[in-house]
Every structure is written in structure tokens, then in C-alpha cells.
Short mmCIF file of C-alpha atoms in Angstrom, two decimals:
data_model
loop_
_atom_site.label_atom_id
_atom_site.label_comp_id
_atom_site.label_asym_id
_atom_site.label_seq_id
_atom_site.Cartn_x
_atom_site.Cartn_y
_atom_site.Cartn_z
CA MET R 1 107.10 47.21 -51.86
CA ASP R 2 106.75 46.80 -55.58
CA PHE R 3 104.89 43.90 -57.44
CA ASN R 4 107.38 42.66 -59.53
CA PHE R 5 104.66 42.19 -63.14
CA GLN R 6 107.79 41.51 -65.26
CA LEU R 7 109.07 38.32 -63.00
CA VAL R 8 104.95 37.23 -63.15
CA GLN R 9 105.60 37.07 -66.59
CA ASP R 10 108.85 35.27 -67.02
CA SER R 11 107.83 32.69 -64.33
CA PHE R 12 104.41 31.92 -65.47
CA PRO R 13 105.15 28.85 -68.34
CA LEU R 14 106.41 27.48 -65.96
CA LEU R 15 104.05 27.37 -63.03
CA LEU R 16 101.55 26.36 -66.25
CA LEU R 17 103.80 22.96 -66.70
CA GLY R 18 103.46 22.28 -63.07
CA ALA R 19 99.20 23.26 -63.28
CA GLY R 20 99.26 20.59 -66.03
CA ILE R 21 101.49 17.81 -63.95
CA THR R 22 98.67 18.98 -61.33
CA ILE R 23 95.93 18.04 -64.13
CA LYS R 24 97.24 14.99 -64.14
CA ILE R 25 97.63 13.58 -61.46
CA THR R 26 94.18 15.00 -60.51
CA ALA R 27 92.48 13.57 -63.17
CA LEU R 28 94.77 9.99 -62.94
CA SER R 29 93.23 9.87 -58.81
CA VAL R 30 89.85 10.88 -60.27
CA ALA R 31 89.98 8.05 -62.32
CA VAL R 32 91.40 5.89 -59.58
CA GLY R 33 89.40 7.21 -56.66
CA ILE R 34 86.20 6.70 -58.72
CA ILE R 35 86.60 3.19 -59.32
CA ILE R 36 87.81 2.49 -56.43
CA GLY R 37 85.38 3.64 -54.25
CA LEU R 38 82.33 2.64 -57.04
CA PHE R 39 83.38 -0.81 -55.44
CA MET R 40 83.95 -0.30 -52.16
CA GLY R 41 80.77 1.58 -52.06
CA ILE R 42 78.86 -1.17 -52.94
CA ALA R 43 80.64 -3.82 -51.15
CA ARG R 44 79.63 -1.45 -47.93
CA ILE R 45 76.39 -2.76 -48.40
CA ALA R 46 76.50 -5.90 -49.63
CA ARG R 47 74.84 -9.01 -47.94
CA ILE R 48 78.00 -10.75 -47.74
CA ARG R 49 79.43 -9.22 -44.50
CA ILE R 50 83.11 -9.43 -44.88
CA PHE R 51 83.14 -7.20 -47.79
CA ARG R 52 81.47 -4.90 -45.90
CA ILE R 53 84.07 -5.29 -42.82
CA LEU R 54 86.80 -4.44 -45.40
CA ALA R 55 85.02 -2.12 -46.88
CA ALA R 56 85.20 -0.53 -43.45
CA ILE R 57 88.30 -0.62 -42.99
CA TYR R 58 89.27 0.93 -45.72
CA VAL R 59 87.42 3.86 -45.53
CA ASP R 60 87.84 4.18 -42.47
CA PHE R 61 91.80 3.72 -42.46
CA PHE R 62 91.82 6.24 -45.24
CA ARG R 63 89.56 9.20 -44.11
CA GLY R 64 91.20 8.76 -40.77
CA THR R 65 95.10 9.62 -41.41
CA PRO R 66 96.42 12.58 -43.17
CA LEU R 67 97.07 12.63 -46.64
CA LEU R 68 100.40 13.21 -45.89
CA ILE R 69 101.26 10.42 -44.13
CA GLN R 70 99.26 8.54 -46.72
CA ILE R 71 102.09 9.84 -49.09
CA PHE R 72 104.78 9.21 -46.64
CA LEU R 73 103.49 5.35 -46.30
CA VAL R 74 103.42 4.98 -50.51
CA TYR R 75 106.54 6.65 -50.80
CA PHE R 76 108.80 6.31 -47.88
CA ALA R 77 107.62 3.20 -46.47
CA LEU R 78 106.52 0.63 -48.84
CA PRO R 79 109.84 0.49 -51.16
CA LEU R 80 111.79 -0.38 -47.66
CA MET R 81 109.46 -2.86 -46.84
CA THR R 82 109.18 -4.90 -50.38
CA GLY R 83 112.50 -3.45 -51.69
CA GLN R 84 111.53 -2.05 -54.57
CA ARG R 85 111.94 1.59 -55.91
CA SER R 86 108.34 3.77 -55.52
CA ASP R 87 108.33 5.60 -58.77
CA PRO R 88 107.05 9.04 -57.81
CA TYR R 89 104.32 9.20 -60.13
CA VAL R 90 103.31 5.96 -59.60
CA ALA R 91 103.14 6.54 -55.67
CA ALA R 92 101.23 10.18 -56.45
CA ILE R 93 98.87 8.69 -57.97
CA SER R 94 98.06 6.13 -55.88
CA ALA R 95 98.06 8.00 -52.50
CA CYS R 96 95.54 10.61 -54.07
CA GLY R 97 93.36 7.71 -55.57
CA LEU R 98 93.14 5.87 -52.60
CA ASN R 99 92.70 8.49 -50.43
CA SER R 100 90.00 9.63 -52.99
CA GLY R 101 88.11 6.47 -52.96
CA ALA R 102 87.32 6.34 -49.80
CA TYR R 103 85.66 9.53 -49.99
CA VAL R 104 84.11 8.56 -52.87
CA ALA R 105 83.04 5.71 -51.24
CA GLU R 106 80.44 7.11 -49.06
CA ILE R 107 79.27 9.42 -51.42
CA PHE R 108 78.58 5.95 -53.82
CA ARG R 109 77.37 4.51 -50.42
CA SER R 110 74.63 7.16 -49.18
CA GLY R 111 73.69 7.93 -53.04
CA ILE R 112 72.95 4.25 -53.59
CA GLN R 113 70.54 4.17 -50.17
CA SER R 114 68.93 7.08 -51.33
CA ILE R 115 67.45 5.58 -54.42
CA ASP R 116 63.76 3.91 -53.57
CA LYS R 117 64.10 0.73 -52.22
CA GLY R 118 61.04 0.01 -54.51
CA GLN R 119 63.67 0.32 -57.61
CA MET R 120 65.45 -2.80 -56.07
CA GLU R 121 62.46 -4.74 -55.84
CA ALA R 122 60.71 -3.93 -59.33
CA GLY R 123 64.25 -5.00 -60.54
CA ARG R 124 64.45 -7.88 -58.53
CA SER R 125 60.76 -9.39 -59.71
CA LEU R 126 61.08 -9.09 -63.40
CA GLY R 127 63.75 -11.82 -62.76
CA MET R 128 67.13 -9.77 -62.89
CA THR R 129 70.16 -10.32 -60.40
CA TRP R 130 71.23 -8.47 -57.67
CA VAL R 131 74.09 -7.13 -59.63
CA GLN R 132 72.09 -6.33 -63.23
CA THR R 133 69.41 -4.14 -60.90
CA MET R 134 72.65 -2.22 -59.33
CA ARG R 135 74.28 -1.87 -62.66
CA TYR R 136 71.24 -0.84 -64.97
CA ILE R 137 68.69 0.58 -62.78
CA ILE R 138 70.19 1.64 -59.09
CA ILE R 139 73.61 2.71 -59.67
CA PRO R 140 72.36 5.18 -62.75
CA GLN R 141 70.16 6.96 -60.87
CA ALA R 142 73.05 6.77 -57.71
CA PHE R 143 75.05 8.57 -60.21
CA LYS R 144 73.70 11.90 -60.98
CA ARG R 145 72.38 12.58 -58.00
CA VAL R 146 75.66 12.11 -56.35
CA ILE R 147 77.05 14.44 -59.22
CA PRO R 148 77.20 17.19 -56.98
CA GLN R 149 79.55 15.71 -53.59
CA LEU R 150 81.67 13.90 -56.49
CA GLY R 151 82.29 17.91 -57.73
CA ASN R 152 82.91 18.50 -54.78
CA GLU R 153 85.72 15.56 -53.98
CA PHE R 154 87.44 16.49 -56.86
CA ILE R 155 87.51 19.83 -56.11
CA ALA R 156 89.27 18.38 -52.76
CA LEU R 157 91.28 16.71 -54.65
CA LEU R 158 93.10 18.90 -56.73
CA LYS R 159 94.09 21.24 -54.14
CA ASP R 160 95.35 18.35 -51.76
CA SER R 161 97.24 17.24 -55.06
CA SER R 162 100.25 19.86 -54.06
CA LEU R 163 101.20 17.74 -51.16
CA VAL R 164 102.92 15.60 -53.39
CA SER R 165 105.03 18.75 -53.71
CA VAL R 166 106.52 16.73 -50.65
CA ILE R 167 107.86 13.58 -52.38
CA GLY R 168 109.37 16.28 -54.40
CA PHE R 169 107.28 16.12 -57.81
CA GLU R 170 107.17 19.07 -59.78
CA GLU R 171 103.47 20.18 -60.14
CA LEU R 172 102.07 23.44 -59.37
CA THR R 173 103.25 24.44 -55.72
CA ARG R 174 106.50 22.81 -55.77
CA ARG R 175 107.25 24.73 -59.10
CA GLY R 176 106.22 28.17 -57.61
CA GLN R 177 108.69 26.90 -54.05
CA LEU R 178 111.56 26.76 -57.02
CA ILE R 179 110.93 29.64 -58.39
CA ILE R 180 110.72 31.49 -55.01
CA ALA R 181 113.86 29.54 -53.98
CA LYS R 182 116.09 31.37 -56.61
CA THR R 183 114.03 35.19 -56.77
CA TYR R 184 112.49 35.23 -53.40
CA ALA R 185 109.83 36.70 -54.74
CA SER R 186 106.70 35.14 -52.31
CA VAL R 187 104.44 37.73 -52.62
CA GLU R 188 104.06 36.90 -56.71
CA ILE R 189 104.89 33.82 -56.72
CA TRP R 190 102.03 32.56 -53.98
CA THR R 191 99.84 34.74 -55.03
CA CYS R 192 99.87 33.67 -59.44
CA VAL R 193 100.17 30.06 -57.79
CA ALA R 194 96.89 30.86 -56.03
CA ILE R 195 95.01 31.91 -58.90
CA ILE R 196 95.97 29.72 -61.19
CA TYR R 197 94.41 26.77 -58.65
CA LEU R 198 91.43 29.13 -58.40
CA ILE R 199 91.04 29.10 -61.88
CA MET R 200 91.57 25.28 -61.75
CA THR R 201 88.96 24.36 -59.47
CA LEU R 202 85.86 27.50 -60.67
CA SER R 203 86.54 25.25 -64.03
CA ILE R 204 85.62 21.76 -62.19
CA SER R 205 82.59 23.67 -60.66
CA ARG R 206 81.15 25.25 -63.70
CA PHE R 207 81.74 21.71 -65.54
CA VAL R 208 80.21 19.86 -62.80
CA ALA R 209 77.45 22.82 -62.56
CA TYR R 210 76.65 21.93 -66.32
CA LEU R 211 76.41 18.17 -65.69
CA GLU R 212 73.84 18.24 -63.55
CA TRP R 213 71.57 20.56 -65.39
CA ARG R 214 72.53 17.94 -68.34
CA PHE R 215 71.17 14.67 -66.60
CA LYS R 216 68.39 16.97 -64.92
CA THR R 217 67.14 17.80 -68.28
CA ASP R 218 67.59 14.18 -69.32
CA ASP R 219 64.44 12.80 -66.80
CA LYS R 220 62.08 15.87 -65.16
CA HIS R 221 60.80 18.35 -67.19
CA MET D 1 50.39 -23.00 -60.58
CA ILE D 2 51.43 -21.64 -56.81
CA ASN D 3 50.99 -23.64 -53.56
CA ILE D 4 51.36 -22.32 -50.03
CA GLU D 5 52.14 -24.59 -46.74
CA ASN D 6 51.74 -23.35 -43.96
CA LEU D 7 53.05 -19.79 -44.27
CA TYR D 8 54.63 -17.48 -41.80
CA LYS D 9 55.94 -14.69 -41.43
CA SER D 10 57.39 -12.72 -38.47
CA TYR D 11 59.17 -9.15 -38.14
CA GLY D 12 60.83 -9.70 -34.69
CA ASP D 13 57.93 -9.84 -32.44
CA VAL D 14 55.75 -8.81 -34.68
CA HIS D 15 53.85 -11.69 -36.79
CA VAL D 16 52.43 -11.15 -39.69
CA LEU D 17 51.63 -14.58 -41.15
CA LYS D 18 50.46 -17.16 -39.14
CA GLY D 19 49.89 -20.13 -41.20
CA VAL D 20 48.25 -19.62 -44.27
CA ASP D 21 47.97 -22.70 -47.11
CA LEU D 22 46.60 -21.59 -50.21
CA ASN D 23 46.37 -22.96 -53.77
CA ILE D 24 46.05 -20.92 -57.21
CA LYS D 25 44.71 -23.17 -59.85
CA GLU D 26 45.93 -21.83 -63.59
CA LYS D 27 44.45 -19.05 -64.89
CA GLU D 28 42.56 -19.02 -62.01
CA VAL D 29 41.81 -15.12 -60.86
CA VAL D 30 41.85 -14.66 -56.93
CA VAL D 31 41.84 -11.10 -55.40
CA ILE D 32 42.86 -10.49 -51.51
CA ILE D 33 40.57 -8.30 -49.09
CA GLY D 34 41.23 -7.41 -45.98
CA PRO D 35 41.97 -4.22 -43.16
CA SER D 36 45.22 -2.67 -43.45
CA GLY D 37 47.69 -4.92 -41.33
CA SER D 38 46.36 -7.85 -42.02
CA GLY D 39 49.23 -8.92 -44.02
CA LYS D 40 47.61 -9.28 -46.94
CA SER D 41 50.29 -7.02 -48.99
CA THR D 42 52.95 -10.00 -47.04
CA LEU D 43 51.43 -13.13 -48.22
CA LEU D 44 51.30 -11.75 -52.08
CA ARG D 45 54.84 -10.70 -51.61
CA CYS D 46 55.82 -14.30 -50.43
CA MET D 47 54.42 -15.25 -53.77
CA ASN D 48 58.41 -13.95 -55.44
CA TYR D 49 60.01 -14.24 -52.47
CA LEU D 50 60.13 -10.43 -51.76
CA GLU D 51 59.40 -11.23 -48.68
CA VAL D 52 61.00 -13.96 -47.16
CA PRO D 53 58.68 -16.36 -45.36
CA THR D 54 59.57 -16.90 -41.38
CA LYS D 55 58.49 -20.64 -41.53
CA GLY D 56 56.29 -22.82 -44.39
CA LYS D 57 56.79 -23.75 -48.30
CA VAL D 58 56.07 -21.66 -50.76
CA THR D 59 55.92 -23.79 -54.38
CA VAL D 60 55.43 -21.87 -58.29
CA ASP D 61 54.90 -23.56 -60.78
CA GLY D 62 56.61 -26.71 -59.33
CA ILE D 63 59.63 -25.06 -58.63
CA LEU D 64 60.31 -24.39 -54.62
CA LEU D 65 61.07 -20.66 -53.72
CA ASP D 66 64.58 -21.59 -51.29
CA GLY D 67 67.87 -20.82 -52.87
CA GLU D 68 68.89 -17.85 -54.90
CA ALA D 69 68.83 -19.69 -58.48
CA ASN D 70 64.85 -20.89 -58.16
CA ILE D 71 63.76 -17.42 -56.20
CA ASN D 72 65.32 -15.67 -60.01
CA LYS D 73 63.95 -18.62 -62.09
CA VAL D 74 60.06 -18.07 -60.53
CA ARG D 75 60.45 -14.86 -60.79
CA GLU D 76 61.12 -14.42 -64.38
CA GLU D 77 57.68 -16.19 -64.39
CA VAL D 78 55.98 -14.46 -62.20
CA GLY D 79 54.98 -10.41 -63.03
CA MET D 80 54.73 -8.15 -60.40
CA VAL D 81 52.79 -4.56 -59.94
CA PHE D 82 53.90 -2.21 -57.12
CA GLN D 83 50.96 0.40 -55.48
CA ARG D 84 53.80 2.95 -56.36
CA PHE D 85 54.63 1.92 -59.79
CA ASN D 86 58.16 1.55 -59.24
CA LEU D 87 59.35 2.66 -62.74
CA PHE D 88 62.56 3.23 -63.53
CA PRO D 89 62.94 7.12 -63.49
CA HIS D 90 65.75 7.61 -65.78
CA MET D 91 64.64 4.93 -67.96
CA THR D 92 61.86 5.90 -71.16
CA VAL D 93 58.36 4.41 -71.24
CA LEU D 94 60.02 1.88 -73.95
CA GLU D 95 63.34 1.39 -72.65
CA ASN D 96 61.19 0.94 -69.41
CA VAL D 97 59.40 -2.39 -70.86
CA MET D 98 63.03 -3.09 -72.26
CA LEU D 99 64.84 -3.73 -70.12
CA ALA D 100 63.82 -7.34 -68.36
CA PRO D 101 63.71 -9.20 -71.84
CA MET D 102 67.12 -7.81 -73.05
CA LYS D 103 68.65 -9.03 -70.21
CA VAL D 104 66.77 -11.92 -68.49
CA ARG D 105 65.89 -13.35 -71.66
CA LYS D 106 68.77 -11.71 -73.67
CA VAL D 107 66.26 -11.02 -76.15
CA SER D 108 67.49 -9.06 -79.18
CA LYS D 109 66.57 -5.06 -79.19
CA GLU D 110 65.05 -5.30 -81.84
CA ALA D 111 62.42 -8.09 -80.90
CA ALA D 112 62.63 -6.32 -77.97
CA GLU D 113 61.35 -2.89 -78.96
CA LYS D 114 58.46 -4.54 -81.29
CA GLU D 115 57.03 -6.39 -78.07
CA ALA D 116 57.33 -3.47 -76.01
CA ARG D 117 56.19 -1.58 -78.44
CA GLU D 118 52.87 -3.51 -79.08
CA LEU D 119 52.18 -4.09 -75.36
CA LEU D 120 52.16 -0.54 -74.76
CA ALA D 121 49.85 0.11 -77.54
CA ARG D 122 47.32 -2.96 -75.67
CA VAL D 123 47.46 -1.15 -72.50
CA GLY D 124 46.62 2.71 -73.77
CA VAL D 125 49.94 4.14 -74.09
CA ALA D 126 51.47 3.72 -77.49
CA ASP D 127 51.88 7.56 -78.04
CA LYS D 128 54.08 8.01 -75.04
CA VAL D 129 56.69 5.76 -75.61
CA ASP D 130 59.66 8.20 -75.72
CA ASN D 131 58.52 10.08 -72.67
CA TYR D 132 59.82 9.23 -68.99
CA PRO D 133 58.02 8.50 -66.75
CA THR D 134 57.50 11.24 -64.30
CA GLN D 135 55.88 13.19 -67.73
CA LEU D 136 52.74 10.32 -67.16
CA SER D 137 49.69 10.86 -65.10
CA GLY D 138 49.51 8.09 -62.57
CA GLY D 139 47.14 6.10 -64.06
CA GLN D 140 49.34 6.08 -67.55
CA GLN D 141 52.63 4.90 -65.07
CA GLN D 142 50.68 1.69 -63.81
CA ARG D 143 49.22 0.78 -66.98
CA VAL D 144 53.25 1.48 -68.26
CA ALA D 145 54.27 -0.75 -65.37
CA ILE D 146 51.88 -3.62 -66.19
CA ALA D 147 53.10 -3.70 -69.68
CA ARG D 148 56.63 -3.45 -68.21
CA ALA D 149 55.41 -7.07 -66.10
CA LEU D 150 53.72 -8.65 -69.20
CA ALA D 151 57.15 -8.21 -71.23
CA MET D 152 58.77 -11.11 -69.93
CA ASN D 153 55.85 -12.94 -70.97
CA PRO D 154 54.74 -14.18 -66.70
CA LYS D 155 52.21 -17.11 -66.34
CA VAL D 156 50.88 -15.39 -62.96
CA MET D 157 50.87 -11.54 -62.49
CA LEU D 158 50.42 -10.57 -58.60
CA PHE D 159 49.37 -7.18 -58.63
CA ASP D 160 50.03 -4.84 -54.83
CA GLU D 161 47.06 -2.43 -54.53
CA PRO D 162 47.33 -1.23 -57.65
CA THR D 163 45.12 1.97 -57.73
CA SER D 164 45.78 2.79 -54.03
CA ALA D 165 48.24 5.47 -55.52
CA LEU D 166 45.74 7.21 -58.18
CA ASP D 167 43.77 10.13 -58.27
CA PRO D 168 39.98 8.36 -58.76
CA GLU D 169 39.30 9.25 -61.98
CA MET D 170 42.54 7.13 -63.08
CA VAL D 171 41.53 3.97 -61.52
CA GLY D 172 39.09 2.78 -64.39
CA GLU D 173 41.82 3.17 -67.09
CA VAL D 174 43.96 0.86 -64.94
CA LEU D 175 41.81 -1.54 -64.03
CA ASP D 176 40.11 -1.66 -67.36
CA VAL D 177 43.42 -3.33 -68.74
CA MET D 178 43.11 -5.42 -65.86
CA ARG D 179 40.17 -7.00 -66.75
CA LYS D 180 41.29 -7.49 -70.07
CA LEU D 181 43.89 -9.78 -68.58
CA ALA D 182 41.66 -11.44 -66.59
CA LYS D 183 40.01 -12.51 -69.53
CA ALA D 184 42.76 -13.36 -71.75
CA GLY D 185 43.33 -16.24 -68.87
CA MET D 186 46.08 -14.17 -67.00
CA THR D 187 46.47 -16.12 -63.78
CA MET D 188 46.37 -13.19 -61.45
CA VAL D 189 46.46 -12.58 -57.97
CA ILE D 190 45.27 -9.79 -56.73
CA VAL D 191 45.43 -7.28 -53.36
CA THR D 192 43.05 -5.11 -53.53
CA HIS D 193 40.47 -2.19 -52.19
CA GLU D 194 38.36 -1.82 -55.49
CA MET D 195 35.33 -3.59 -53.68
CA GLY D 196 33.37 -3.76 -57.18
CA PHE D 197 36.39 -4.69 -59.17
CA ALA D 198 36.65 -7.42 -56.83
CA ARG D 199 33.16 -8.80 -57.38
CA GLU D 200 33.19 -8.70 -61.40
CA VAL D 201 36.79 -10.49 -62.26
CA GLY D 202 37.15 -12.39 -59.67
CA ASP D 203 36.82 -16.40 -59.80
CA ARG D 204 37.92 -16.31 -55.72
CA LEU D 205 38.13 -14.28 -52.72
CA LEU D 206 40.14 -14.13 -49.54
CA PHE D 207 39.49 -12.24 -46.54
CA VAL D 208 42.61 -11.71 -44.91
CA ASP D 209 42.71 -11.24 -41.24
CA GLU D 210 45.32 -11.45 -38.26
CA GLY D 211 47.50 -12.97 -40.79
CA ARG D 212 45.51 -15.86 -41.29
CA ILE D 213 42.76 -16.63 -44.27
CA ILE D 214 39.53 -15.97 -42.46
CA GLU D 215 37.06 -16.49 -45.00
CA GLN D 216 37.07 -17.84 -49.03
CA GLY D 217 34.97 -18.70 -51.63
CA GLU D 218 32.89 -17.24 -54.63
CA PRO D 219 33.03 -13.68 -54.54
CA LYS D 220 29.48 -13.24 -55.21
CA GLU D 221 28.66 -15.37 -52.16
CA VAL D 222 31.32 -14.07 -49.76
CA PHE D 223 29.68 -10.73 -50.17
CA GLU D 224 26.23 -11.38 -50.10
CA ASN D 225 26.17 -14.11 -47.91
CA PRO D 226 29.35 -13.93 -45.31
CA GLN D 227 30.01 -16.94 -42.63
CA GLN D 228 32.27 -14.99 -40.23
CA ASP D 229 31.18 -11.99 -38.00
CA ARG D 230 34.55 -10.67 -38.97
CA THR D 231 34.40 -10.57 -42.40
CA LYS D 232 30.59 -9.77 -41.86
CA LEU D 233 32.48 -6.27 -39.75
CA PHE D 234 34.66 -5.64 -42.34
CA LEU D 235 32.31 -5.58 -45.54
CA SER D 236 29.80 -3.76 -43.12
CA LYS D 237 32.30 -1.17 -43.20
CA VAL D 238 33.94 -1.06 -46.83
CA LEU D 239 30.62 -1.69 -48.62
#
């Protein structure tokens, strides 16, 4: 068969538009995921039992069910229960963000637990509260330590965001499908889509490597 | 200053402290010695509630340690120095010392920095203020840790084997700082294996074994003329 370069060239702007939306969903979901994940991660090791239990249920549910089903639940089932129509954007970001939050919570939990317990004792013995010690001493150190895992999580999230194409969201994967529906050029378009995903994930991993290096030179020489 | 009544501490079936009574006066320097596992560190850590007693009362500066609110109030007045320094590795030496006064006492940044620089000069690390803890030697780190505790202007300082993690040639510099502090009239409780230092600086020596205070008195007296067999046995091994 012939590889139709002209078609690739013509479709490229449309695919890039899709990639832009992929980046947007991923970035917003990452933000949601980090915030939820940080609080859930801390709740997982809180002294108050009910916090630990609720956080464990959250993590178990979102890690234990497929993201695809979570997207369906938020987009199709939730409106039936509440009577309100779901905005696809909100649905996509809530589903991806909540899902990512569960993984991020586990990353933060292990990061916090990896910090020497003498750090908490030092902070508390200076009269700082548990919350102050967490905020100024434990979390900054834990954050640096988990940068590589967070990077992996965000690469996974970027790829998984292709699942929101099922609710008609015109991100990269969906754009590819639509172009193929018209042109039948699956080889050209899927190759092109794959390469665009690869460029995006490689950029994230380079950026994470940079962050890791930056923070290392900060306190270790 | 510190009053301990009938203090017990157990971890499950392991009884670490078995009824300790102790009264420490203002400006007194109390040195605690004893074999490892005797409960001396646990006793010290009960004084700022890093260990929660199983039974008994701990009162510091008239405040009974029971609820969270009391504990933080007391900890502001009780400095602690750890065997492994526990400096904050993500902050510079200066930031390590400034943090607690700013966050707990709400001191302004300028005032905290001025105070921190003075303290760091006093413990002899004025030239390291902008370094990170990992760039310092053990002795320097421990002196920074002492400055960090002093920055809160504590009424009591607790030392938990402050020289045990140091290379031998760095022990002296840390003990020097502690000696000056004792001379300046700080109330101090020191768990240590440095017998010479205990004898020189201590107002009172406690020998702790198996969770009880076996013997106490003026250090010279206890070292030269121990009354209890267990004290004799221990001293014969370490002196």
C-alpha cells in the first residue's frame, strides 16, 4: 500500500487541535488530581479514624474500577440521578481528576511515610502543630521525593484521557476516529496520532527529569 | 520546673518505665546515665510528650501535660536536641533556625533572622548560615540543632544523647556549646554516655536501669562512691 503523506499533511492541523484539547483535559485533571490526592493521601494516615476510612474507600473505588466505567457513571448515570445534564468538559475532568486523585493519594501517602519520623518529632518538639509540621516540613520533602512517580502518573493520565472520546469529546483520539470515518486512512492517521501522543509523553518525562534534577541540586551537593 | 510523678510507660507487654518520680529545679543541670534499653531516653521524651505516659503525671513549668493544647504550649518552652540532629534538609541552616519562631511565636521575618544569626554565631557556625544541613559536618549539624531549639527561647533544654552519632573528634565542640549553656543558667536534662562531661557539668546525676531511678546525687559523689550494686557494676564497665 501507499502511505498517503498528503492526507497526513491535510489532517495534521485538525489532529493538533485535538491534541490541544487532550493537553487541556490532562492539565486540568492533573490539577484536580494533585489537590484531591494530597488531601486524600494525608487523610489516609490521619489520626482520626473516620478520615482514614473515607480516604481508603475513595482510593479503593477509583483504583478498583475501570476509568471507562467512571466516565460513563459521571456522564450518563449522574444526570439520571440528579436530573441535571452533564457538561462533557466537566464530566471528563471530574472523572479523570477523581481517578488520578486516587493514584496520587497513594503516591503522596508513601512519600509522606518515607520521611524519617525524626522530622515530625523535631517539628512538634519546637511547638509547631501537626498541621504546621506537615505543611512546612514533611510535605515539601515528600513532594520532592515523589516527583518521578507523579510524572509516571501524569503520563498515564495523558494516555488514558483518550477514553473520554467515548462521550463524544473531540480530543486527539476522537479527532483521529472522525478523520478515518471520512477517509478510511487508518494507517496514516493512527500512526500520526500515536506519534503526537509520543511527543507529548516524552515532553512530560523530560520535564519531570528536569524538575528532579533542579530539586536535587537544591539541597544535595 | 519539671515535676514527674509515678510515671509508667509500656509498649504492650514491654514495661520501659516503672514508676519514676523526679523533680527538676530551675537552672538545674540533670544528667541521666544508664545502660541502653534502661528507659533513660523514654524518660526524657516523656518530658515533652513525644512519648505519651501510660500512667502518671508530667508537669512542666506548672502546666500539666494532658491535652493537645497544653502540649504545644509546653513544647514552645522546652527545647529538644536529638541524637540524629533531625535538621530540616530542605531548608538552609538559617531557615532551620528561623522557622519555628516565625510560625509558632509569630515573630517577624527580620527579627527571626537577626536572632537566628546571633544564635548561629554563638554556637560557632556563623559562616554556614546559607548552607544546607547535608553540607555540614555532624558536629556542625548538632550545633545548628541546638541553635534551632534555643531560637524558641526555651526555659528547659532536653538533650537525647546529643554526641552519640558524632565522630569522636566532633564531640568536644558540641559539649563546649552545652557547657556554655549550662554556665549561662539554662535548665538542662541530658541523656549521655559522656561520663567526664556528666561529672563536670551536672548538678545532679541520675542512674537509670530497668525503668527505675536506681541512684541519684551529686555527680562526683555518685561516681566515686556509688551506693547501689547495679550502679557500681555499670560504672565499673564504663569508667
